[in-house]
Coordinates of C-alpha atoms in Angstrom, one line a residue:
X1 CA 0.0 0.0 0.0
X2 CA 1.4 3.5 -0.9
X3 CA 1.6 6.4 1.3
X4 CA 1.6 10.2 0.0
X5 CA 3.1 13.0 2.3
X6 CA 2.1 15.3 -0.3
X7 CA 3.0 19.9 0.3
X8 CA 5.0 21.4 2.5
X9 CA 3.1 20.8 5.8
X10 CA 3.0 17.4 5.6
X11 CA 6.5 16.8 4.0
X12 CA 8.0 18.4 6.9
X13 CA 6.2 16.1 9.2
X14 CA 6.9 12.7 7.0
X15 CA 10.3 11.6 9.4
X16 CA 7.9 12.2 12.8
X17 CA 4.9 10.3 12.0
X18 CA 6.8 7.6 9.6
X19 CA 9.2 6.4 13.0
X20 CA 6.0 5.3 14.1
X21 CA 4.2 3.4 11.4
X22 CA 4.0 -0.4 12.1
X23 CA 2.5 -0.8 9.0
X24 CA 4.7 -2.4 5.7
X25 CA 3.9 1.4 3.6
X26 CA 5.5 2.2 0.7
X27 CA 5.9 6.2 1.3
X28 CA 6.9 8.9 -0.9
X29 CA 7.4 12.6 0.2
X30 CA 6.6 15.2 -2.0
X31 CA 6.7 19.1 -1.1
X32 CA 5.6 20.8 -4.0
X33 CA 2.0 19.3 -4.8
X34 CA 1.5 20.2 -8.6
X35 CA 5.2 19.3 -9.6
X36 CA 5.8 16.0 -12.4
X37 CA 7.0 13.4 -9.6
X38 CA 4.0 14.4 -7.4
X39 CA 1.4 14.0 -10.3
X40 CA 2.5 10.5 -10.9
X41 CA 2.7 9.6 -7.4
X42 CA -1.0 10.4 -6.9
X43 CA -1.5 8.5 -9.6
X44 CA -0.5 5.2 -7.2
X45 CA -1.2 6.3 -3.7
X46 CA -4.0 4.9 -1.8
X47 CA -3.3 7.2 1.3
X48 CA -2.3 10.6 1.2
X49 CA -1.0 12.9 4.4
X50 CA -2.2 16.5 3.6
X51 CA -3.4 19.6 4.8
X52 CA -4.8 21.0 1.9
X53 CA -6.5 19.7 -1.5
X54 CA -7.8 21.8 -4.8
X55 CA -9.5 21.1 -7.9
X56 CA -5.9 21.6 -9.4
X57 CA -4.6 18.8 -8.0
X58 CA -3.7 16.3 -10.4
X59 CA -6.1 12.9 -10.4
X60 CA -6.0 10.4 -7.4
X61 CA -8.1 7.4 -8.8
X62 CA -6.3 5.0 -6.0
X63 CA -7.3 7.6 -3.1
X64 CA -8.7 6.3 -0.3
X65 CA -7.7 8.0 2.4
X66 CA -7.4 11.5 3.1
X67 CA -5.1 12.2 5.7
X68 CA -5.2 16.1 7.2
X69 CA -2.4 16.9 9.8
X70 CA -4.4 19.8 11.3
X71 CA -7.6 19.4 12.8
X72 CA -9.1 22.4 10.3
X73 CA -10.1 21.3 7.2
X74 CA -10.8 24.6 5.6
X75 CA -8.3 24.0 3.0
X76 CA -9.5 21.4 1.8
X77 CA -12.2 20.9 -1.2
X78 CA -14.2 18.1 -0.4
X79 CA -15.6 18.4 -3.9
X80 CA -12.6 18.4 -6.0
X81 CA -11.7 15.0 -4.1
X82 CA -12.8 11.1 -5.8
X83 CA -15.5 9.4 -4.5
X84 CA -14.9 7.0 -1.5
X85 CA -12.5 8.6 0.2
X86 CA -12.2 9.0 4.1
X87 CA -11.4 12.4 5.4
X88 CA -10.1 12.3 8.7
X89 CA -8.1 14.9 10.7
X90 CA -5.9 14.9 13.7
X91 CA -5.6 16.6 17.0
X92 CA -3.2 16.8 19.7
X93 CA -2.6 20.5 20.0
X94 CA -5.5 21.4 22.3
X95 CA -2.8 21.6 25.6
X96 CA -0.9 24.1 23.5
X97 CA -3.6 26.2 22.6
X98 CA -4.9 25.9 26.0
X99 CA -1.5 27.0 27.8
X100 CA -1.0 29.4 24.8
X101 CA -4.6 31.2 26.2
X102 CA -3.7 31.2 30.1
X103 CA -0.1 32.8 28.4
X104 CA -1.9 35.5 27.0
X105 CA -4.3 36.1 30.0
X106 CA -1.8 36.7 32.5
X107 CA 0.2 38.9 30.4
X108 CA -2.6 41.0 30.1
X109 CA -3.2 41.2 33.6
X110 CA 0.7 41.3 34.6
X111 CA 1.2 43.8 31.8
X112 CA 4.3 42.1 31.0
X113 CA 5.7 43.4 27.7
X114 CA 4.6 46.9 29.0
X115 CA 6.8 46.5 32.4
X116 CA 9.3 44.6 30.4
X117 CA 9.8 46.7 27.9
X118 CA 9.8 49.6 30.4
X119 CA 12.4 48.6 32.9
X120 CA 14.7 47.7 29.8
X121 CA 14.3 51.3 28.4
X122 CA 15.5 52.3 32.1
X123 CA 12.5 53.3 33.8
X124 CA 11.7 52.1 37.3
X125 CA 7.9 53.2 36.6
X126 CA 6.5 50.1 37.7
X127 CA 8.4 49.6 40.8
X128 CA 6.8 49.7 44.2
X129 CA 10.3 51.2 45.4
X130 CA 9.6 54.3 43.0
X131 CA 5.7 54.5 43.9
X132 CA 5.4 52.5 41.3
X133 CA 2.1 51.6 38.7
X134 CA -0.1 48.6 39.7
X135 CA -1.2 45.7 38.0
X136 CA -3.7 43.5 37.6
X137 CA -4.3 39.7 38.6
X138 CA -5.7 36.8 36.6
X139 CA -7.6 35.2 39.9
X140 CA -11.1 36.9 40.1
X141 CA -11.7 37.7 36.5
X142 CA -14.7 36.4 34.6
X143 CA -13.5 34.8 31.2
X144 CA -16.0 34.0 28.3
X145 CA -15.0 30.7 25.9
X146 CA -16.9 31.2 22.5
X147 CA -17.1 27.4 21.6
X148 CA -16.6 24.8 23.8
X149 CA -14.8 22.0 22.0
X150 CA -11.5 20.4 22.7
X151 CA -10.0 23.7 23.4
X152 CA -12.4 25.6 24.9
X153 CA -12.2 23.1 27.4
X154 CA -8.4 22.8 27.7
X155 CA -8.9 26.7 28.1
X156 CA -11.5 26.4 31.0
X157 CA -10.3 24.3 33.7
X158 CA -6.9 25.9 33.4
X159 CA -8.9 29.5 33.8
X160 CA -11.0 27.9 36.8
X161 CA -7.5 26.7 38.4
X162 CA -6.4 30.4 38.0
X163 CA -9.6 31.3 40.8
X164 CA -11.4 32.5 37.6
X165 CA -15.1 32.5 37.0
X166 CA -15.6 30.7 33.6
X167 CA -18.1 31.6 31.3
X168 CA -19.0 29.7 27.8
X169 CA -21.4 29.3 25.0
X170 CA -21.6 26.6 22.5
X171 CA -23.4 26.2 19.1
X172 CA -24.6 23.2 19.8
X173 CA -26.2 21.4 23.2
X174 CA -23.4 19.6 25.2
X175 CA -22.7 18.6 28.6
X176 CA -21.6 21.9 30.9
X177 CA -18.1 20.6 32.6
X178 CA -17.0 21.7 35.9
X179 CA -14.8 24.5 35.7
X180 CA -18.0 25.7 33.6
X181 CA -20.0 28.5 35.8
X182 CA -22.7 28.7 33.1
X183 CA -23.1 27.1 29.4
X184 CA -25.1 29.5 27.0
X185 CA -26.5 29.1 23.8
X186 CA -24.9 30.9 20.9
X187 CA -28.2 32.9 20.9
X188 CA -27.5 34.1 24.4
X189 CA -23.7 35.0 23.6
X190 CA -24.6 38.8 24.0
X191 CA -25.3 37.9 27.8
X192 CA -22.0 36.3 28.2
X193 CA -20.3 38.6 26.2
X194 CA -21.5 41.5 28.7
X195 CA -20.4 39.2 31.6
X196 CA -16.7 38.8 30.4
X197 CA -13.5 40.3 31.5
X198 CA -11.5 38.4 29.0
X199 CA -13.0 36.4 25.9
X200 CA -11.7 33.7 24.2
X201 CA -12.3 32.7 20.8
X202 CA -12.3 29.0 20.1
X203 CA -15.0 27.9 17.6
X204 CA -15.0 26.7 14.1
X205 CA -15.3 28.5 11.2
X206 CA -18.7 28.1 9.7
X207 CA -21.3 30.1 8.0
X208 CA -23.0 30.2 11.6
X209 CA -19.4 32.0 13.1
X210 CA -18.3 34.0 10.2
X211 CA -18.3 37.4 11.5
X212 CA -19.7 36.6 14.9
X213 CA -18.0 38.9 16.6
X214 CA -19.0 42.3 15.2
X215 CA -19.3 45.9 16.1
X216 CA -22.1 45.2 18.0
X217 CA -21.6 42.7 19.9
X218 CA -17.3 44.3 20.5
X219 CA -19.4 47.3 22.0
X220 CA -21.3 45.3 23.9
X221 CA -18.1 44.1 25.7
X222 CA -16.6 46.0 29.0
X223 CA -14.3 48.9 28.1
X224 CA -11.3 47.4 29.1
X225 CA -12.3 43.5 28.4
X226 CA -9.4 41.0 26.6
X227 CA -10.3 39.3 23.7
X228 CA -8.0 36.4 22.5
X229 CA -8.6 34.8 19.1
X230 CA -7.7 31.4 19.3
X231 CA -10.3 30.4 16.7
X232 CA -9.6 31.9 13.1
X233 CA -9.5 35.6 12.1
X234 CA -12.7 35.7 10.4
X235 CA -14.5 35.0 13.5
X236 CA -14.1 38.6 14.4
X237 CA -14.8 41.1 11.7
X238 CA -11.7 42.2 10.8
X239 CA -12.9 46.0 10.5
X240 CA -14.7 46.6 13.6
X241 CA -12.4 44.8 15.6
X242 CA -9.5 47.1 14.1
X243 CA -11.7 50.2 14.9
X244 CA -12.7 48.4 18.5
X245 CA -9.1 48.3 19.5
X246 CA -8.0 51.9 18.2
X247 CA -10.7 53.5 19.4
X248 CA -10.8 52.1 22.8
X249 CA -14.2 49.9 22.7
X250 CA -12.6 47.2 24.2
X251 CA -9.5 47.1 26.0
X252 CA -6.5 45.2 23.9
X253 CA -6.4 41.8 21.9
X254 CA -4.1 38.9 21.4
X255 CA -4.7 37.6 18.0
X256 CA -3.0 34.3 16.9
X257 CA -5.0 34.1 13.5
X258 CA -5.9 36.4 10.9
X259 CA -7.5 37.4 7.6
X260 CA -4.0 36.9 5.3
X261 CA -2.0 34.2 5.4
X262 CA 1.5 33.4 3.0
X263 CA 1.4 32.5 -0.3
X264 CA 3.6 32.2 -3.2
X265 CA 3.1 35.5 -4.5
X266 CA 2.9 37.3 -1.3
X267 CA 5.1 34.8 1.6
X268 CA 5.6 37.5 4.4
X269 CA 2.3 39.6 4.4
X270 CA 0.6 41.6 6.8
X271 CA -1.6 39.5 8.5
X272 CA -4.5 41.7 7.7
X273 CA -5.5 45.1 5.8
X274 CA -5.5 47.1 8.8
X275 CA -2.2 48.0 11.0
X276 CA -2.9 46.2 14.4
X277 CA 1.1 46.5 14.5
X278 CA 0.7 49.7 14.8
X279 CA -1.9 49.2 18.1
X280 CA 0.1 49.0 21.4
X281 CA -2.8 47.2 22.6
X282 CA -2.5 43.8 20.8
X283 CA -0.2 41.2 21.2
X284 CA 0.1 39.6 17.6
X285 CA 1.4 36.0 16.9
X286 CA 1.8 34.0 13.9
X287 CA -1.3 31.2 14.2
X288 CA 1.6 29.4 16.3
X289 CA -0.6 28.6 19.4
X290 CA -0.8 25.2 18.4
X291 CA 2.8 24.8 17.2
X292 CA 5.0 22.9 20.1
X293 CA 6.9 19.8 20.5
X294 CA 4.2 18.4 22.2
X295 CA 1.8 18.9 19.6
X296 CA 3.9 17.5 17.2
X297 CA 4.8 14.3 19.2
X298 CA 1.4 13.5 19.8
X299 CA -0.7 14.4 16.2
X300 CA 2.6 12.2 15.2
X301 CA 2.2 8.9 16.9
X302 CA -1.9 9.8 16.0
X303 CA -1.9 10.1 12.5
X304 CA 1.0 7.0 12.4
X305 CA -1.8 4.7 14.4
X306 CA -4.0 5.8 12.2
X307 CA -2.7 5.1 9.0
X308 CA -1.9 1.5 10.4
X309 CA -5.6 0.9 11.6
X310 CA -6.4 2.1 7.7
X311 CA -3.9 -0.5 6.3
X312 CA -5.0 -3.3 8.2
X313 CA -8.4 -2.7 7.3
X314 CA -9.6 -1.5 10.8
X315 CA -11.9 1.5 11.2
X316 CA -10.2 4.7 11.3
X317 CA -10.4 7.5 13.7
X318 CA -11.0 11.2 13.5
X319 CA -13.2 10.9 10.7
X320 CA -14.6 14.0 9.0
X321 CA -16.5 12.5 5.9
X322 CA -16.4 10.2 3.5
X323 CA -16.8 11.5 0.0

């Protein structure tokens, strides 16, 4: 049975997952997806490891199995693939994301880059030996998780261990957890929303989220409330939170994902049209929340087990849809 590793996200995973395969696959590792040698092996592979998939890929009539190292699917076009093929995705990075969210809580709170940045520039400002400037705490505060998945949950009972009140609404019915105060319905988010010192973003994108958090509901936030996008940019409207944030509707943002990504024709880009860089109050990453060794090990030794269960004919996990 052949095995695919087909782009650059999944070629640069190939060594982790492939030191864990039990199954007797015959793998190949292509980077570049539309070159000659990737064409023709597509041609032979019954599984391919990839996080993305266009009508411009060359044909697959041996594809059976869809692979995605990510847990988001967005990039991939369920329609331009054969019929028959599982779709499954992999997880694994929901500690990292979590952590990544308690990470950008407390520097919030602890103003960290701002005393940081201040005492290195010579300025004992926020000393208590100087009279110094007072910060904030994490404990106490009310935090608000918009969707309450596998990270929204990671991100709760590590909130709730800080002594914070957690807050969180779902789009669909589930079980409220423990370190859950209150479970609303995505109806009722305005209600939470009004509740929250800090929000965190953690949904999906879907129709139902595109946009959700717009200028109404941003000025329907405390003045000085946090919100963390954990989820993807267009979650938030990209224009009224860039007007939120200058003009002082909500207090500051950390924003780990965005509107523009890189591309060939553009590979370092401004993550969006607007110049949050230029906004003291946002800490920007590059989507790299998810992105630690842990993750890594563990979507490794995930997708590996799964790719055996799929060659020995066993049922496999983590799956999306079948075509």
């Amino acid at each position: 049975m052949r095995a695919l590793f087909l782009g650059s996200f999944a070629a640069n995973q190939a060594a982790g997952i492939t030191r864990h395969l039990e199954a007797a696959l015959e793998v190949e590792i292509h980077a570049d997806e539309r070159g000659p040698a990737a064409a023709a092996a597509l041609e032979m592979a019954e599984i391919v490891v990839s996080g993305a998939w266009t009508r411009h890929y060359p044909p697959a009539p041996r594809l059976k199995l869809l692979q995605v190292p990510l847990a988001g699917i967005d990039q991939i076009d369920l329609a331009a693939l054969p019929k028959g093929v599982a779709v499954c995705n992999a997880y694994g990075h929901e500690p990292a994301i979590g952590e990544f969210a308690i990470l950008a809580m407390l520097a919030w709170r602890h103003r960290l880059f701002e005393v940081a940045g201040s005492f290195r520039a010579g300025s004992w400002e926020w000393s208590p030996l100087a009279g110094g400037r007072r910060r904030g705490e994490l404990g106490g505060s009310t935090v608000g998780i918009v969707g309450l998945g596998r990270i929204g949950v990671e991100v709760a009972w590590r909130a709730a261990a800080f002594g914070c009140r957690v807050l969180a609404a779902n789009r669909t019915p589930r079980e409220r957890p423990p370190s859950v105060e209150r479970l609303y319905a995505l109806a009722d988010l305005d209600a939470m929303l009004k509740e929250s010192d800090i929000v965190v973003l953690s949904c999906a994108l879907t129709p139902q989220t595109k946009g959700l958090i717009d200028a109404s509901r941003l000025a329907a936030m405390k003045r000085d409330a946090y919100l963390i996008n954990l989820a993807r940019g267009p979650v938030a409207d990209e224009d009224a939170l860039y007007r939120a944030l200058a003009d002082g509707v909500i207090g500051g943002a950390a924003l780990d994902t965005w509107w523009r990504y890189p591309n060939a024709q553009e590979p370092q880009p401004r993550p969006s049209r607007h110049p949050f860089h230029e906004l003291a109050n946002v800490l920007m990453t590059p989507h790299c929340s998810p992105w630690t060794e842990g993750t890594v090990a563990r979507r490794s030794r995930d997708i590996a087990r799964n790719l055996d269960r799929f060659a020995h004919g066993e049922p496999v996990a983590n799956l999306v849809i079948e075509t």
